Short mmCIF file of C-alpha atoms in Angstrom, two decimals:
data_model
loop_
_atom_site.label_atom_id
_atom_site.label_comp_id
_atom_site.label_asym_id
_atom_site.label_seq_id
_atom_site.Cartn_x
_atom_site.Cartn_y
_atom_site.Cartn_z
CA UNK A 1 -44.04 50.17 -12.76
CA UNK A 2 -46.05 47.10 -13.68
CA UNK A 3 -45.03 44.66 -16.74
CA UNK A 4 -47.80 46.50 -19.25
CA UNK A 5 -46.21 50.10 -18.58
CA UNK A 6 -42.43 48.71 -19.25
CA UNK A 7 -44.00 47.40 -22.82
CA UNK A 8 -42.70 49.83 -25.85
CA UNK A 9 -45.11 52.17 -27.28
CA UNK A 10 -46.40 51.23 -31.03
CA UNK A 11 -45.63 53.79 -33.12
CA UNK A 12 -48.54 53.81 -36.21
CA UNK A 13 -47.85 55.62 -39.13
CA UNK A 14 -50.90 57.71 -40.55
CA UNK A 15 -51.35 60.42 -43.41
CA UNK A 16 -52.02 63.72 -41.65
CA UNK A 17 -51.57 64.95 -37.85
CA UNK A 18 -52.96 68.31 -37.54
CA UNK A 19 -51.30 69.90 -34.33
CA UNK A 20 -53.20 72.80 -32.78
CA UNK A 21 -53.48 75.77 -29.88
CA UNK A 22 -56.95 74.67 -29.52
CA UNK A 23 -59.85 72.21 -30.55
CA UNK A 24 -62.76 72.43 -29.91
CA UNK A 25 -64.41 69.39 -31.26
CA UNK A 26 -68.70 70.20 -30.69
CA UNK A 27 -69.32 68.00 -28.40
CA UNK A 28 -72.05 67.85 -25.53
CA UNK A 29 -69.83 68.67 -23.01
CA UNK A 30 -68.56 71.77 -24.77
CA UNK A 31 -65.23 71.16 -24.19
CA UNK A 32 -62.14 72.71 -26.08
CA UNK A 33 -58.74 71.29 -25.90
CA UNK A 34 -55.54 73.01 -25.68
CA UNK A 35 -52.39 71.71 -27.24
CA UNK A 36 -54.29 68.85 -29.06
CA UNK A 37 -53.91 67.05 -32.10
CA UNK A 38 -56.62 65.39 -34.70
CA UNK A 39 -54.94 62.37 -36.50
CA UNK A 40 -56.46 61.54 -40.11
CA UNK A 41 -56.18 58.35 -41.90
CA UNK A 42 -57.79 57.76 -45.32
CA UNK A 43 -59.87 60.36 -45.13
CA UNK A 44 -61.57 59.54 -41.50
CA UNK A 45 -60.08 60.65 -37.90
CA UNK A 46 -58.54 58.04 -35.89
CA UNK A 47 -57.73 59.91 -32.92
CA UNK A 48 -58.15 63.22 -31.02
CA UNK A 49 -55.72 63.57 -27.79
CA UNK A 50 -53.03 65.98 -26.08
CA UNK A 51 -50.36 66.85 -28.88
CA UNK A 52 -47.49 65.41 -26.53
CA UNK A 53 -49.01 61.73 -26.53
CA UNK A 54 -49.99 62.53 -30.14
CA UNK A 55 -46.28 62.51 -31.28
CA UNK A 56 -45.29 59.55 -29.65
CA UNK A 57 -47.91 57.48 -30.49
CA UNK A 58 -48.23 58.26 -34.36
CA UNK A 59 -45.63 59.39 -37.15
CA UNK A 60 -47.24 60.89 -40.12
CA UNK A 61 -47.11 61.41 -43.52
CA UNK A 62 -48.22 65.08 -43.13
CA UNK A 63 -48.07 67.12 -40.20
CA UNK A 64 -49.64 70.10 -40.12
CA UNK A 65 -48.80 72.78 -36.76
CA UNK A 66 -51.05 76.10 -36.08
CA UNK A 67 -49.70 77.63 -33.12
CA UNK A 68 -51.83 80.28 -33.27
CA UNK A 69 -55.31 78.49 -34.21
CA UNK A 70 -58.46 76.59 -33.42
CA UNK A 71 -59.37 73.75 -35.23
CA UNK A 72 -63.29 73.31 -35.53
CA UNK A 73 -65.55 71.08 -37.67
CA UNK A 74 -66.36 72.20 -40.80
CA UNK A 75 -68.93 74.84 -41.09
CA UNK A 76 -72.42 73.52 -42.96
CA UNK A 77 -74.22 75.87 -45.02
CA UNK A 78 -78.05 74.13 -43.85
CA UNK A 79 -80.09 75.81 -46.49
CA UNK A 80 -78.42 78.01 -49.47
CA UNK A 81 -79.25 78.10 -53.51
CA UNK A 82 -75.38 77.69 -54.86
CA UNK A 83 -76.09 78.66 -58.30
CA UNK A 84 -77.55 82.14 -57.41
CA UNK A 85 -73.89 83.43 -56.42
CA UNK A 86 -73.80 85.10 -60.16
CA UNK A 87 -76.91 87.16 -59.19
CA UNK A 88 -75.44 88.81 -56.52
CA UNK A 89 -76.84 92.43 -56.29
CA UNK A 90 -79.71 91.96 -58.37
CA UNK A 91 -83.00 94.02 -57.36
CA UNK A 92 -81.58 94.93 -53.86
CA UNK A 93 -83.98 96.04 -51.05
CA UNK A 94 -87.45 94.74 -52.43
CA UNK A 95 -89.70 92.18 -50.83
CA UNK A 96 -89.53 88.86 -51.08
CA UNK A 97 -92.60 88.17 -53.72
CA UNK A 98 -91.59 91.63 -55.64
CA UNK A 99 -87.94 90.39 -55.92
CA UNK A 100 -88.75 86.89 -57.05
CA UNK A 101 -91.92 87.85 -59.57
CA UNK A 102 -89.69 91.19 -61.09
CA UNK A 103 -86.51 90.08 -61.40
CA UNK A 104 -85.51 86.69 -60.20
CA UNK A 105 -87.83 84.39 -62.15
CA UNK A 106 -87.15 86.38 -65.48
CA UNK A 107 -83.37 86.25 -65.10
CA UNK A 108 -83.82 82.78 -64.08
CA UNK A 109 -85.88 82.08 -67.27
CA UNK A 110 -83.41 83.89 -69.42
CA UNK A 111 -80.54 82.56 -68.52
CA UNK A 112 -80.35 79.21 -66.49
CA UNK A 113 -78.86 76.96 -68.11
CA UNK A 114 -77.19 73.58 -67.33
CA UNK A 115 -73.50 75.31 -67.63
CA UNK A 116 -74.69 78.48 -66.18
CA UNK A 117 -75.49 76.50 -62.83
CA UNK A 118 -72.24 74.96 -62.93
CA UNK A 119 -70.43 77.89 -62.94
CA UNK A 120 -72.07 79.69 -60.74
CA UNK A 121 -71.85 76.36 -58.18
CA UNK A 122 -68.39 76.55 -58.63
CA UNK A 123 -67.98 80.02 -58.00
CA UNK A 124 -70.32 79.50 -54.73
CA UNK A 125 -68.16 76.83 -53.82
CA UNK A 126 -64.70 78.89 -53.72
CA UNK A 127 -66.72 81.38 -51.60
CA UNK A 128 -67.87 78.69 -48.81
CA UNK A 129 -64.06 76.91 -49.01
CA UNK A 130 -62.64 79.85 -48.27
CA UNK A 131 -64.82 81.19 -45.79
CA UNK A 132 -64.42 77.64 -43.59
CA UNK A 133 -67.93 76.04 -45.07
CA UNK A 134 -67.40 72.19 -45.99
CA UNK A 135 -71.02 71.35 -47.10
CA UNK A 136 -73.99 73.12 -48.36
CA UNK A 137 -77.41 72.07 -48.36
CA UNK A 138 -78.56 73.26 -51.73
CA UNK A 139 -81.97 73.57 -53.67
CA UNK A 140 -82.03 74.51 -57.29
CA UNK A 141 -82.31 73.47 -60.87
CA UNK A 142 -79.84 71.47 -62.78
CA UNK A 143 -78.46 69.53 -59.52
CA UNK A 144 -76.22 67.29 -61.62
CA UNK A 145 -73.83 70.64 -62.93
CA UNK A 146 -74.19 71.52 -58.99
CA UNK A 147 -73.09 68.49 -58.09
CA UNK A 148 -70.08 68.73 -60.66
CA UNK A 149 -69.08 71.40 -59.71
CA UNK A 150 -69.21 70.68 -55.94
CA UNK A 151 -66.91 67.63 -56.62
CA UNK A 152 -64.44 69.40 -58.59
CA UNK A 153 -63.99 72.10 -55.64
CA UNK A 154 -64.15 69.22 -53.24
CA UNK A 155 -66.65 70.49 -51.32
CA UNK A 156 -69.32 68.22 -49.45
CA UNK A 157 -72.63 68.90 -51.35
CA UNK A 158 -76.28 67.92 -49.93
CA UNK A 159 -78.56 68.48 -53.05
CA UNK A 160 -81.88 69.26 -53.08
CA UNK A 161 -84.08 67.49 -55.93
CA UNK A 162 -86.02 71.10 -57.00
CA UNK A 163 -89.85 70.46 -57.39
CA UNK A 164 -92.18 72.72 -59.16
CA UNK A 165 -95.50 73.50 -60.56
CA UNK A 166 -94.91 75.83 -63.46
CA UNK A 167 -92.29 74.94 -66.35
CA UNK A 168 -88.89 76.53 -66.27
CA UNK A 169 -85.53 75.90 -68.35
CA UNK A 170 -85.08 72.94 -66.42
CA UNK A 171 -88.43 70.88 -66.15
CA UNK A 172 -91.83 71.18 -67.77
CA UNK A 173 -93.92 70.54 -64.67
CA UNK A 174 -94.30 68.50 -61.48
CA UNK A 175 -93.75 65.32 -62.94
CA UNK A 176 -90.48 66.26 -65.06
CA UNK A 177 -88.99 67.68 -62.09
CA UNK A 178 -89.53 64.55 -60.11
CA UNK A 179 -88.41 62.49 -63.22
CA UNK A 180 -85.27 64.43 -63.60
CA UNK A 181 -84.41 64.55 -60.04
CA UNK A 182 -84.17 60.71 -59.43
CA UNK A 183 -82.03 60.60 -62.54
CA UNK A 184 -79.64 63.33 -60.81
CA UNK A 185 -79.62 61.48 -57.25
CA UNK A 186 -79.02 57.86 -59.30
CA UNK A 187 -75.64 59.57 -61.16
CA UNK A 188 -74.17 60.23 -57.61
CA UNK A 189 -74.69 57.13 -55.92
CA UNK A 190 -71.14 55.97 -56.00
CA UNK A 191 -69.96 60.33 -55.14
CA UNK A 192 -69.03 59.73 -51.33
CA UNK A 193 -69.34 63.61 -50.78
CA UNK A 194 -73.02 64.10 -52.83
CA UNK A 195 -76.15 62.84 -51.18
CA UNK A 196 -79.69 64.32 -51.89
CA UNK A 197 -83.09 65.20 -50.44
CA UNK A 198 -86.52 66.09 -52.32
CA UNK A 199 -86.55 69.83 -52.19
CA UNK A 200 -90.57 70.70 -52.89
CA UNK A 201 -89.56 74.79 -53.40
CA UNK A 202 -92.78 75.89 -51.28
CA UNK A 203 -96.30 75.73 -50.01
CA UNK A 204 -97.36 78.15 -52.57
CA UNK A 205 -95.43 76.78 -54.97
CA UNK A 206 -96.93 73.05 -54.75
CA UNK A 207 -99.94 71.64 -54.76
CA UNK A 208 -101.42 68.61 -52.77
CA UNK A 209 -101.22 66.54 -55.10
CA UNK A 210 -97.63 66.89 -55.50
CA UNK A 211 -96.84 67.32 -51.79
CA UNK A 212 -98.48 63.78 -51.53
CA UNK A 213 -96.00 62.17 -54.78
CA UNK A 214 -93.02 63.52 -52.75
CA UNK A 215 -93.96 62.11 -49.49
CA UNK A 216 -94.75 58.87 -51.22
CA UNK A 217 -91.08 59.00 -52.66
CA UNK A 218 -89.46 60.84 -50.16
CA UNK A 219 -90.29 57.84 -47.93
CA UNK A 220 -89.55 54.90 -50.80
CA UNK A 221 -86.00 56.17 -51.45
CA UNK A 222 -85.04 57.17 -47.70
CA UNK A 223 -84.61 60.67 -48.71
CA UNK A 224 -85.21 64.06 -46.32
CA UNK A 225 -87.66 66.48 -47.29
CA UNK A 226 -86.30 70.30 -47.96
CA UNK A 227 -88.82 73.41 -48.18
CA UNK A 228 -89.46 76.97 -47.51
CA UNK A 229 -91.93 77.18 -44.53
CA UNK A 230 -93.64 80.02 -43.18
CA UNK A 231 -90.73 82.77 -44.88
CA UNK A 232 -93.29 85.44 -45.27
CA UNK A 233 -96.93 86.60 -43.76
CA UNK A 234 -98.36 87.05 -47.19
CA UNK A 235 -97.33 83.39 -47.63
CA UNK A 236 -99.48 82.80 -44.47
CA UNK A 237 -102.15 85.18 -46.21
CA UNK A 238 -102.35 83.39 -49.41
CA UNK A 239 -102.40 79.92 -47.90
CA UNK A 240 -105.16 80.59 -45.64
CA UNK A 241 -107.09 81.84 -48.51
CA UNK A 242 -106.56 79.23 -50.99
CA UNK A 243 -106.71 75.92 -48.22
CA UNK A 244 -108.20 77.60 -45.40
CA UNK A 245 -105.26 76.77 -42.79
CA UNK A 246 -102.05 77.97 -42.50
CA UNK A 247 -98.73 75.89 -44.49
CA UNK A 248 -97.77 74.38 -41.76
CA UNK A 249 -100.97 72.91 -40.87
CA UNK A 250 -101.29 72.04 -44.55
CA UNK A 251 -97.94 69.87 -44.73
CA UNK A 252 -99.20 68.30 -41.53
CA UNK A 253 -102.41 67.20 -43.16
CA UNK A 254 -101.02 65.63 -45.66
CA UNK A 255 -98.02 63.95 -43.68
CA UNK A 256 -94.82 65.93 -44.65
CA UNK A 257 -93.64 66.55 -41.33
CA UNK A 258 -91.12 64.10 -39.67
CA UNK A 259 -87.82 63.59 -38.70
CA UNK A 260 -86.33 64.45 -41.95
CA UNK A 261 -88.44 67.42 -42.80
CA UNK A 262 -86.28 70.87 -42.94
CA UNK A 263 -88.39 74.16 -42.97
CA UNK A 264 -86.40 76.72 -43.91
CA UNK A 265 -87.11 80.27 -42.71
CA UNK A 266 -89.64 79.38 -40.46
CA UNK A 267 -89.87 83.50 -39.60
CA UNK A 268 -93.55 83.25 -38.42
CA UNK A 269 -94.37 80.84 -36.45
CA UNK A 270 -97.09 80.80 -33.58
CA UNK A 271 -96.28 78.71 -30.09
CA UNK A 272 -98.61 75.78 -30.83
CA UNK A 273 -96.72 75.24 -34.25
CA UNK A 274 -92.76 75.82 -32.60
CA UNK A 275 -94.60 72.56 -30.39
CA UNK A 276 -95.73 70.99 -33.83
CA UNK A 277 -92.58 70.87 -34.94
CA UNK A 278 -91.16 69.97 -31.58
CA UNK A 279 -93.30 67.24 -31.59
CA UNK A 280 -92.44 65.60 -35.15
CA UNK A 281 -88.35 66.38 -34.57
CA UNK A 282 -88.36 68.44 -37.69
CA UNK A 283 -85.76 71.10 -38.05
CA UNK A 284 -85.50 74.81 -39.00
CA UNK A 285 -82.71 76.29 -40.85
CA UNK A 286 -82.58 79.77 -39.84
CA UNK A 287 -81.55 82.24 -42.44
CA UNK A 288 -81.36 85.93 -40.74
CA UNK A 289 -79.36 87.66 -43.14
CA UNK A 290 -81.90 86.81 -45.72
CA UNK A 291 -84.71 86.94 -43.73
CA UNK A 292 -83.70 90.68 -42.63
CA UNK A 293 -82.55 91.65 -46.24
CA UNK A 294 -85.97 91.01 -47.56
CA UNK A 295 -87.49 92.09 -44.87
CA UNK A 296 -89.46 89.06 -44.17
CA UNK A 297 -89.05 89.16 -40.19
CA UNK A 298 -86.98 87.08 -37.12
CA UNK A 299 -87.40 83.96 -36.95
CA UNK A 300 -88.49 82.60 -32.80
CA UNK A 301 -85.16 80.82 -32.18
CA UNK A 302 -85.22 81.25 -28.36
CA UNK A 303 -88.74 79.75 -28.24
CA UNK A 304 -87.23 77.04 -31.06
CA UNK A 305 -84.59 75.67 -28.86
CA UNK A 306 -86.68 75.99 -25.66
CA UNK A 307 -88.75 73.57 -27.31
CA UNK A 308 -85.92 71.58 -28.13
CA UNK A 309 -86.02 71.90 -32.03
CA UNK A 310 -82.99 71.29 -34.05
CA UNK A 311 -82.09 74.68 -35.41
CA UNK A 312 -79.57 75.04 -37.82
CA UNK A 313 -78.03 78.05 -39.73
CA UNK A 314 -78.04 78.78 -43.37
CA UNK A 315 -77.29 82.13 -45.56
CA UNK A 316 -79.87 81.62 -48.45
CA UNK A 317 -78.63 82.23 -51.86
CA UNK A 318 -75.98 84.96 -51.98
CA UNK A 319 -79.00 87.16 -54.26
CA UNK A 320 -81.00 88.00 -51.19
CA UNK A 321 -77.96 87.94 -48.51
CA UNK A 322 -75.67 88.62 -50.25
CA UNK A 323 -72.49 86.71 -48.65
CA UNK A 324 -71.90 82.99 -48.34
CA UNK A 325 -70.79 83.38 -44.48
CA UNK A 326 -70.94 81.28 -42.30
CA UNK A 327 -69.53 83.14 -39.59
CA UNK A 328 -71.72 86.52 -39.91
CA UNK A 329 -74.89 84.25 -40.05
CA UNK A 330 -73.62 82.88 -36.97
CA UNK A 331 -72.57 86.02 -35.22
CA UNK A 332 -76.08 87.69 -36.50
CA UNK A 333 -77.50 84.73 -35.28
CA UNK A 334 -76.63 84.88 -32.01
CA UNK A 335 -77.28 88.71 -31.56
CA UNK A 336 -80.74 88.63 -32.96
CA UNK A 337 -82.03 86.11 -30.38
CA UNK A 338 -80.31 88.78 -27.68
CA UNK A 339 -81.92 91.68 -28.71
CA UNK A 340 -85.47 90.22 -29.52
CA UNK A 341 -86.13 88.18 -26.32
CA UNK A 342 -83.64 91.33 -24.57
CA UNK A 343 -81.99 88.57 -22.27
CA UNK A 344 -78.15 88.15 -23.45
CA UNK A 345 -78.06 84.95 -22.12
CA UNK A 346 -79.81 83.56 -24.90
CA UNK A 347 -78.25 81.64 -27.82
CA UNK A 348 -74.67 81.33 -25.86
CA UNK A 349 -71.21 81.30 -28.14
CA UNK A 350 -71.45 77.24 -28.04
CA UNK A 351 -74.47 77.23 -28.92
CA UNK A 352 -74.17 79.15 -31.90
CA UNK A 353 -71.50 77.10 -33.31
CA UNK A 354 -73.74 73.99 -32.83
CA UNK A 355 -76.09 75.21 -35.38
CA UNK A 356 -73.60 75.92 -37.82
CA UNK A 357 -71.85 72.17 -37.41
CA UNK A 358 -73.49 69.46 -35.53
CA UNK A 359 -77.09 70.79 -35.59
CA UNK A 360 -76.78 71.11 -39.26
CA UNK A 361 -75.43 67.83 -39.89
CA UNK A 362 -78.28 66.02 -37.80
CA UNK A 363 -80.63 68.20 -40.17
CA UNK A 364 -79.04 66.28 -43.15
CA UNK A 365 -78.82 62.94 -42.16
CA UNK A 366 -75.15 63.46 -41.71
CA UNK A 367 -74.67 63.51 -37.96
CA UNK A 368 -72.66 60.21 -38.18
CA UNK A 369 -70.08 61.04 -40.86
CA UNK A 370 -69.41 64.61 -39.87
CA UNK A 371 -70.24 67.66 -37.75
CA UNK A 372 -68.35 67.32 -34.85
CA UNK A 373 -64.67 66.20 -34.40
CA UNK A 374 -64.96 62.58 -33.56
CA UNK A 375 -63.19 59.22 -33.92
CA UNK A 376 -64.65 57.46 -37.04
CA UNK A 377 -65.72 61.04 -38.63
CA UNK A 378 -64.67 62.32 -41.35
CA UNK A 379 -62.06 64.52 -41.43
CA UNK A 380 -64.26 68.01 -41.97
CA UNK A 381 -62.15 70.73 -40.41
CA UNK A 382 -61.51 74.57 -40.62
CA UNK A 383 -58.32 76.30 -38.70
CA UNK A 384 -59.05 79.27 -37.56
CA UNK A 385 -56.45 81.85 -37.12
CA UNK A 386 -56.70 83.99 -33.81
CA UNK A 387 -53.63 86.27 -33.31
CA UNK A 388 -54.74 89.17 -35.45
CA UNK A 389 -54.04 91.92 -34.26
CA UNK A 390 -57.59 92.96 -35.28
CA UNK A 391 -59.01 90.43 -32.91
CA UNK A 392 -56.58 89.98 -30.14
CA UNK A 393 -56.76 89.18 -27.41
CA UNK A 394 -58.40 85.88 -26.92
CA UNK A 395 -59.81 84.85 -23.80
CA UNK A 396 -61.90 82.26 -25.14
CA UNK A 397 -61.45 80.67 -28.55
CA UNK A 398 -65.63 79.33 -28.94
CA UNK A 399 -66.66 83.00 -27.78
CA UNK A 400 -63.83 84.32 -30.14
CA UNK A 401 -65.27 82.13 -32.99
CA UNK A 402 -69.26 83.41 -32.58
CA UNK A 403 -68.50 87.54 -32.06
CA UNK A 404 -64.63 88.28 -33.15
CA UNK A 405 -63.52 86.29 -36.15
CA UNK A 406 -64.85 86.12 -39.13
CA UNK A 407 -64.27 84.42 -42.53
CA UNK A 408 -61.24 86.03 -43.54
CA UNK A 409 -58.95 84.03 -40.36
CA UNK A 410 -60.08 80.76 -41.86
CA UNK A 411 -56.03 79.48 -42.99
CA UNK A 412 -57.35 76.25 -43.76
CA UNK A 413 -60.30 73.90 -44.92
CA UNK A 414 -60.24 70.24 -45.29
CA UNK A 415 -62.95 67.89 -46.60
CA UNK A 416 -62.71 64.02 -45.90
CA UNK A 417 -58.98 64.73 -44.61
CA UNK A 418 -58.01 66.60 -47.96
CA UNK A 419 -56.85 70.02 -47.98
CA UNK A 420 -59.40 71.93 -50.38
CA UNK A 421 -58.19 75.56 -49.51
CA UNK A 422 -55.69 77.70 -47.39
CA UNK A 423 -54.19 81.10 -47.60
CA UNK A 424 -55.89 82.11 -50.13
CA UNK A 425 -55.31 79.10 -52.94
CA UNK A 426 -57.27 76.43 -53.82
CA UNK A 427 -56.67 72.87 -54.43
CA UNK A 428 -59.06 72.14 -57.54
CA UNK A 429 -59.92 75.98 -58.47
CA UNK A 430 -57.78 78.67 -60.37
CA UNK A 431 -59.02 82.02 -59.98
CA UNK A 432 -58.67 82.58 -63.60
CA UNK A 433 -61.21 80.41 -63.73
CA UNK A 434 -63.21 82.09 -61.61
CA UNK A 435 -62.36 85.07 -62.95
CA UNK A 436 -63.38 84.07 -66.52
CA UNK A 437 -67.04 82.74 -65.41
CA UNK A 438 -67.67 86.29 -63.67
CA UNK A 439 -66.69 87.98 -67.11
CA UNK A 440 -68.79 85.81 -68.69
CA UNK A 441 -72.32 85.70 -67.18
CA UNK A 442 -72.03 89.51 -65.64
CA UNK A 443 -73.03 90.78 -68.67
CA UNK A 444 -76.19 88.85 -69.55
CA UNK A 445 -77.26 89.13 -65.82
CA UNK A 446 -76.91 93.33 -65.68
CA UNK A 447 -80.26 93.65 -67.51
CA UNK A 448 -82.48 92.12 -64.57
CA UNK A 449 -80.65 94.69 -61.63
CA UNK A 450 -83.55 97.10 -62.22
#
């Protein structure tokens, strides 16, 4: 035994040591740890190793054991609309254009409001808590009650600054929605767990001259650039048309696509524009609940991450999905890409649960803070319960993540180290509360079901 090994251990003290079966932190190794422990202090984790070393190297304020669990990264929500949650139900099984013109818009003009958003932000944020999601990547009006209520669930919250054409509650036209937007994304400067993007709402939705304005400031403030793409073939239709090419080829021209450029849907897609995007290192966030619901098609994710596209995994607003989760998008996900190329290879477990962690958070802008379960992360993480009887036995915990569990074995969520939900209760959210805003805005909403 040499001089250094006869030293005594240090012993540091930290606030939480989360001791579990498994851990499988997203790495590029895939690897998943048994008996490990993640140690958090203020907020960030300072250590991942074997849970033997773990307590005799640390004491902690908090410890935390799950026998029977896998810890993961929290689950990010890459492309959702929060505030929809209270229109849950409304005009099920039409298309996409029929939903939106018939029913969305006019319950959207009748009754969005500032406090209506907030409540229904809130309510979408108990739903992803409990259901293991830590951050959503949001677009819709009002984003300063979205991002109050995100930050009173305590729920990591990447808003979208909505752009427009054509007035609504919220904004009178391009311009205003621009003009509001930078005054929402200057209020949360100083929130650690809010950060924005310019969310143009769609090709048809925006003209060039706008397009160009949030280019201009997308690239002045630093920000990412979040849009439907390609959802629908009458979008295709109506763009080729109007400007003679299809979207994509029409956010090209004018300079959209890039690194931080999110498409989300991106259903139809032809080869030379998967390698368009390839080429830029945009991103798609797949949404196939949605996307199935509405009947707007598959999306090509084999040929997507053959061509080495970040693909990440959202559920669109709970109105056209209509669930908040996570792990059925993932699971869906996964079996989609099976069935369409028929090769079961495709879109593996690991894989899957990329998308719906580090995959997202590189979408984002977020890969460095969270995503994976790192030293110097934040402390994002979801426990997983797998002894069930309902889902036993386990062979594998990532494989038992993707096709066996779902939403209801999440025992735990923590955001930036602090424990936001688990077994069923909230930290910041009463469910009389909840309760209350349901009774509330059901009413007014009934009208626009039909």
């Amino acid at each position: 035994m040499t001089k250094q090994e006869q030293l005594p251990t240090l012993v540091t003290h930290v606030e939480l040591m989360i001791e579990a079966r498994w851990v499988v932190p997203v790495d590029s190794s895939n690897n998943l740890h048994e008996f490990y422990t993640v140690v958090i202090h203020h907020q960030v984790i300072v250590d991942v190793l074997p849970t033997a070393q773990a307590r005799i190297r640390y004491t902690a304020t908090e410890s935390v054991v799950l026998d029977d669990h896998v810890l993961i990264p929290g689950l990010i929500n890459a492309h959702t609309h929060a505030a929809m949650t209270l229109m849950r139900g409304i005009a099920d099984d039409q298309p996409l254009m029929i939903w939106l013109n018939n029913h969305i818009w006019p319950a959207e003009r009748a009754i969005v409001t500032e406090r209506y958003v907030e409540d229904a932000s809130l309510l979408a944020s108990a739903e992803m808590l409990s259901g293991g999601t830590t951050c959503f990547n949001d677009m819709y009006f009002y984003p300063q009650a979205t991002a109050a209520a995100a930050s009173k669930a305590g729920i990591r919250a990447h808003l979208g600054l909505t752009v427009l054409e054509f007035p609504t509650n919220y904004a009178a036209d391009a311009d205003d929605y621009l003009q509001k937007g930078f005054e929402a994304h200057d209020s949360w400067r100083s929130n650690p767990l809010i950060s924005s993007s310019l969310a143009p709402h769609a090709p048809y939705t925006i003209s060039n001259q706008t397009f160009e304005k949030v280019l201009t400031y997308a690239e002045q403030l630093g920000l990412g650039i979040h849009t439907h793409l390609h959802e629908t073939r009458d979008e295709i239709s109506q763009s080729e048309a109007s400007y003679g090419v299809r979207p994509i080829q029409r956010v090209a021209d004018i300079g959209l696509l890039g690194p931080g450029f999110i498409a989300a849907h991106g259903v139809h897609l032809m080869p030379h524009e998967i390698d368009m995007l390839a080429e830029y290192g945009c991103h798609v966030a797949h949404c196939p609940a949605s996307n199935l619901k509405l009947g707007s098609g598959i999306a090509p994710i084999s040929a997507l991450l053959k061509n080495n596209v970040n693909v990440c995994i959202g559920t669109d607003g709970a109105a056209s999905n209509n669930r908040l989760d996570m792990f059925s998008e993932m699971r869906l996900a996964a079996l989609l890409s099976k069935g369409v190329t028929e090769d079961a290879s495709v879109l593996p477990a690991h894989q899957a649960l990329k998308m719906v962690t580090i995959n997202a958070a590189r979408a984002i802008g977020l890969e460095n803070k969270v995503g994976s379960i790192e030293i110097g992360k934040q402390a994002d993480l979801v426990a997983v319960k797998l002894s069930d009887f309902s889902i036993s036995p386990c062979y594998d915990p990532v494989s038992h993540l993707v096709y066996s569990c779902g939403r209801e074995h999440v025992t735990h969520t923590w955001v930036a180290g602090e424990l936001r939900y688990s077994h069923g209760t909230y930290a910041n959210i009463e469910p009389v509360e909840l309760k209350e805003i349901i009774q509330t805005w059901q009413p007014k909403l009934r009208q626009y079901k039909h």
